[in-house]
Coordinates of C-alpha atoms in Angstrom, one line a residue:
X1069 CA 11.8 11.0 -18.2
X1070 CA 9.0 9.2 -16.5
X1071 CA 9.4 5.8 -14.8
X1072 CA 6.8 3.2 -15.8
X1073 CA 7.0 -0.1 -14.0
X1074 CA 9.0 -0.9 -10.9
X1075 CA 10.2 -4.5 -10.2
X1076 CA 11.5 -6.0 -7.0
X1077 CA 15.0 -7.4 -7.4
X1078 CA 14.9 -10.8 -5.8
X1079 CA 15.6 -13.5 -8.3
X1080 CA 13.3 -16.5 -8.8
X1081 CA 12.9 -16.8 -12.6
X1082 CA 12.1 -13.2 -13.0
X1083 CA 10.8 -10.0 -11.4
X1084 CA 7.2 -9.3 -10.5
X1085 CA 5.5 -6.2 -11.8
X1086 CA 4.8 -3.5 -9.2
X1087 CA 2.7 -0.3 -9.1
X1088 CA 3.5 2.6 -11.5
X1089 CA 5.7 5.4 -10.1
X1090 CA 3.7 8.3 -8.7
X1091 CA 6.2 10.9 -9.9
X1092 CA 9.0 11.2 -12.5
X1093 CA 12.6 10.8 -11.7
X1094 CA 15.0 13.7 -12.3
X1095 CA 15.7 14.4 -16.0
X1096 CA 19.5 15.1 -15.5
X1097 CA 20.5 11.4 -15.8
X1098 CA 24.2 10.5 -15.7
X1099 CA 24.9 7.3 -17.8
X1100 CA 25.6 4.1 -15.8
X1101 CA 29.3 3.2 -15.7
X1102 CA 30.9 -0.2 -16.2
X1103 CA 31.7 -2.4 -13.2
X1104 CA 34.6 -1.0 -11.2
X1105 CA 36.7 -1.8 -8.3
X1106 CA 35.2 -1.5 -4.8
X1107 CA 36.1 1.6 -2.7
X1108 CA 39.2 0.7 -0.8
X1109 CA 39.0 3.2 2.0
X1110 CA 36.6 0.8 3.7
X1111 CA 39.6 -1.4 4.6
X1112 CA 42.7 -3.1 3.3
X1113 CA 42.7 -6.1 1.1
X1114 CA 42.5 -9.4 2.8
X1115 CA 45.1 -12.1 2.0
X1116 CA 42.8 -13.5 -0.7
X1117 CA 42.5 -10.1 -2.5
X1118 CA 39.1 -9.0 -1.4
X1119 CA 38.2 -5.6 -0.1
X1120 CA 36.2 -5.0 3.0
X1121 CA 33.3 -3.8 0.8
X1122 CA 33.2 -7.3 -0.7
X1123 CA 33.8 -9.3 2.4
X1124 CA 30.7 -7.9 4.1
X1125 CA 28.3 -9.1 1.2
X1126 CA 26.2 -12.2 1.8
X1127 CA 24.3 -14.3 -0.8
X1128 CA 20.9 -15.4 0.3
X1129 CA 18.9 -18.4 -1.0
X1130 CA 15.2 -18.5 0.1
X1131 CA 13.9 -22.0 -0.2
X1132 CA 10.1 -21.8 0.1
X1133 CA 7.3 -24.3 -0.3
X1134 CA 7.7 -25.1 -4.0
X1135 CA 9.8 -22.1 -4.8
X1136 CA 13.4 -20.9 -4.8
X1137 CA 14.6 -17.3 -5.0
X1138 CA 17.9 -15.5 -4.4
X1139 CA 18.9 -12.2 -2.9
X1140 CA 21.7 -10.3 -1.3
X1141 CA 22.5 -8.8 2.1
X1142 CA 25.3 -7.3 4.1
X1143 CA 26.6 -7.7 7.7
X1144 CA 26.1 -4.9 10.2
X1145 CA 27.8 -6.8 13.0
X1146 CA 29.4 -10.2 13.5
X1147 CA 26.1 -12.0 13.7
X1148 CA 23.5 -9.8 12.0
X1149 CA 22.9 -8.9 8.4
X1150 CA 20.5 -6.6 6.6
X1151 CA 18.5 -7.5 3.5
X1152 CA 15.0 -6.9 2.1
X1153 CA 11.7 -8.1 3.4
X1154 CA 10.8 -9.7 0.1
X1155 CA 14.1 -11.6 0.1
X1156 CA 13.4 -13.6 3.3
X1157 CA 9.6 -13.8 3.7
X1158 CA 7.6 -17.0 3.0
X1159 CA 10.7 -19.2 3.4
X1160 CA 11.0 -22.7 4.7
X1161 CA 14.8 -22.4 4.8
X1162 CA 17.3 -19.6 4.4
X1163 CA 20.7 -20.5 3.1
X1164 CA 23.5 -17.9 3.5
X1165 CA 27.0 -17.9 2.0
X1166 CA 29.8 -15.4 2.3
X1167 CA 32.2 -13.9 -0.3
X1168 CA 34.6 -16.8 0.1
X1169 CA 31.9 -19.5 -0.4
X1170 CA 31.5 -20.3 3.3
X1171 CA 28.0 -21.4 4.4
X1172 CA 26.6 -19.5 7.4
X1173 CA 23.6 -20.8 9.4
X1174 CA 20.7 -18.5 9.9
X1175 CA 19.0 -18.6 13.3
X1176 CA 16.1 -16.1 12.9
X1177 CA 14.8 -13.5 10.4
X1178 CA 12.7 -10.4 11.2
X1179 CA 10.9 -8.1 8.7
X1180 CA 9.9 -4.5 8.8
X1181 CA 6.3 -3.4 8.2
X1182 CA 7.1 0.1 7.1
X1183 CA 10.0 -0.4 4.6
X1184 CA 11.2 -3.3 2.5
X1185 CA 13.9 -4.2 5.1
X1186 CA 14.7 -7.3 7.1
X1187 CA 17.3 -8.5 9.6
X1188 CA 18.8 -12.0 9.7
X1189 CA 20.6 -13.3 12.7
X1190 CA 23.4 -15.9 12.2
X1191 CA 24.9 -18.6 14.4
X1192 CA 28.3 -18.2 12.7
X1193 CA 30.3 -15.0 12.6
X1194 CA 30.2 -12.9 9.4
X1195 CA 33.5 -11.9 7.8
X1196 CA 33.2 -8.1 8.0
X1197 CA 30.7 -5.3 8.7
X1198 CA 30.8 -1.8 7.0
X1199 CA 30.2 1.5 8.6
X1200 CA 26.8 3.2 8.2
X1201 CA 27.0 6.7 6.8
X1202 CA 25.9 9.5 9.1
X1203 CA 23.6 11.1 6.5
X1204 CA 21.8 10.4 3.2
X1205 CA 23.7 11.2 0.0
X1206 CA 22.7 14.1 -2.2
X1207 CA 22.0 14.3 -6.0
X1208 CA 25.2 13.7 -7.9
X1209 CA 27.0 11.7 -5.3
X1210 CA 28.7 8.5 -6.5
X1211 CA 27.2 5.2 -5.4
X1212 CA 28.6 1.6 -5.5
X1213 CA 26.4 -1.5 -5.2
X1214 CA 27.9 -4.7 -3.9
X1215 CA 25.8 -7.9 -4.2
X1216 CA 24.9 -11.1 -6.0
X1217 CA 22.8 -10.4 -9.1
X1218 CA 21.0 -13.4 -10.5
X1219 CA 22.3 -15.3 -7.5
X1220 CA 25.6 -15.7 -9.2
X1221 CA 29.1 -14.2 -8.5
X1222 CA 29.8 -11.3 -6.3
X1223 CA 29.5 -8.2 -8.5
X1224 CA 30.3 -4.5 -8.0
X1225 CA 28.6 -1.8 -10.1
X1226 CA 28.8 2.0 -9.9
X1227 CA 26.5 4.9 -10.6
X1228 CA 25.2 8.2 -9.4
X1229 CA 22.4 9.3 -7.1
X1230 CA 19.8 10.9 -9.3
X1231 CA 17.6 12.2 -6.6
X1232 CA 14.7 11.1 -4.4
X1233 CA 11.1 10.0 -5.1
X1234 CA 8.1 8.8 -3.1
X1235 CA 8.5 5.1 -2.4
X1236 CA 6.0 3.4 -4.8
X1237 CA 5.9 0.2 -2.7
X1238 CA 5.3 1.8 0.7
X1239 CA 3.9 5.3 0.2
X1240 CA 3.8 5.9 4.0
X1241 CA 7.6 5.4 4.2
X1242 CA 8.3 8.7 2.4
X1243 CA 11.2 9.3 0.0
X1244 CA 13.7 6.7 -1.3
X1245 CA 16.8 7.3 -3.4
X1246 CA 16.9 6.8 -7.2
X1247 CA 20.3 5.9 -8.8
X1248 CA 21.5 4.7 -12.1
X1249 CA 23.8 2.0 -10.6
X1250 CA 22.9 -1.2 -12.6
X1251 CA 21.2 -4.0 -10.6
X1252 CA 19.5 -7.2 -11.5
X1253 CA 17.1 -9.8 -9.9
X1254 CA 19.1 -11.1 -7.0
X1255 CA 20.5 -7.7 -6.2
X1256 CA 17.7 -7.0 -3.6
X1257 CA 19.3 -6.3 -0.2
X1258 CA 22.6 -5.2 -1.6
X1259 CA 24.5 -2.5 0.2
X1260 CA 24.7 0.9 -1.6
X1261 CA 28.0 2.5 -0.6
X1262 CA 29.5 6.0 -0.9
X1263 CA 33.0 6.8 -2.1
X1264 CA 34.4 6.1 1.4
X1265 CA 32.8 2.6 1.5
X1266 CA 30.1 3.6 4.0
X1267 CA 26.5 2.3 3.6
X1268 CA 24.2 5.0 2.3
X1269 CA 21.2 2.7 1.7
X1270 CA 19.8 -0.7 0.8
X1271 CA 18.8 -1.6 -2.8
X1272 CA 15.3 -3.1 -3.1
X1273 CA 14.0 -2.6 -6.6
X1274 CA 14.6 -1.4 -10.2
X1275 CA 12.3 0.0 -12.9
X1276 CA 12.1 -1.1 -16.6
X1277 CA 14.4 1.7 -17.6
X1278 CA 17.2 0.4 -15.4
X1279 CA 17.0 2.9 -12.5
X1280 CA 17.6 1.3 -9.1
X1281 CA 15.8 2.3 -5.9
X1282 CA 17.4 2.4 -2.5
X1283 CA 16.0 2.6 1.1
X1284 CA 18.2 5.5 2.5
X1285 CA 20.5 5.0 5.4
X1286 CA 18.5 7.5 7.5
X1287 CA 15.5 5.1 7.4
X1288 CA 17.7 2.1 8.0
X1289 CA 19.2 3.8 11.1
X1290 CA 15.9 4.8 12.6
X1291 CA 14.4 1.4 12.1
X1292 CA 17.4 -0.4 13.6
X1293 CA 17.0 1.9 16.7
X1294 CA 13.4 0.9 17.1
X1295 CA 12.9 -2.6 18.6
X1296 CA 9.3 -2.6 17.5
X1297 CA 10.1 -2.0 13.8
X1298 CA 10.8 -5.6 13.1
X1299 CA 8.7 -8.7 13.7
X1300 CA 9.3 -12.4 13.0
X1301 CA 9.4 -13.1 9.2
X1302 CA 6.5 -15.0 7.8
X1303 CA 7.3 -18.5 6.8
X1304 CA 5.7 -21.2 4.7
X1305 CA 4.7 -24.7 5.7

């Protein structure tokens, strides 16, 4: 089953068309499952009933020069979150909010040149940070996506890792993961989690058949370890 058109999953009024996939995804597709509860091994429920997998998710509004788009992100420590490059670039202002509706001030944003990744620093502490998995998942592993599709309510969807394919957006990056976990515009930057609530990658796009694409945790880890991998995010004026 070949993949035709890939679209980035930040949400203005729609998704922009991107280059055709260079290779087909695996044919052994497991159907997407309905939204389900977040994995609870990542931490106990907070007093307001949210799991740690939900508490680390952040909604991002990119107010540009004459434009507005939304995306998702997740904390990796008390004052740092990870998202996609296309979620934060060309902004005049970034507005962040947490699972409980609290606004968090962004102090700086940096984007990667190699992968569709970005880091945002915050002045205020973020509620929770997940653990990064030690290794990438394999075909057949369960995956949970936590984010803010369409810039609306916090949503959890589940699916399966279908395999890997050459990144159609940044061919020099190498392979990215393909899953059938449902995502929508606004899901860009969402954490993809394993069954134990650990981050196995970062959602950045989907195709017209509904497959989602994930920068694997091995790439995220290597870039976080390289101070030169991120530079100041481009802004508009």
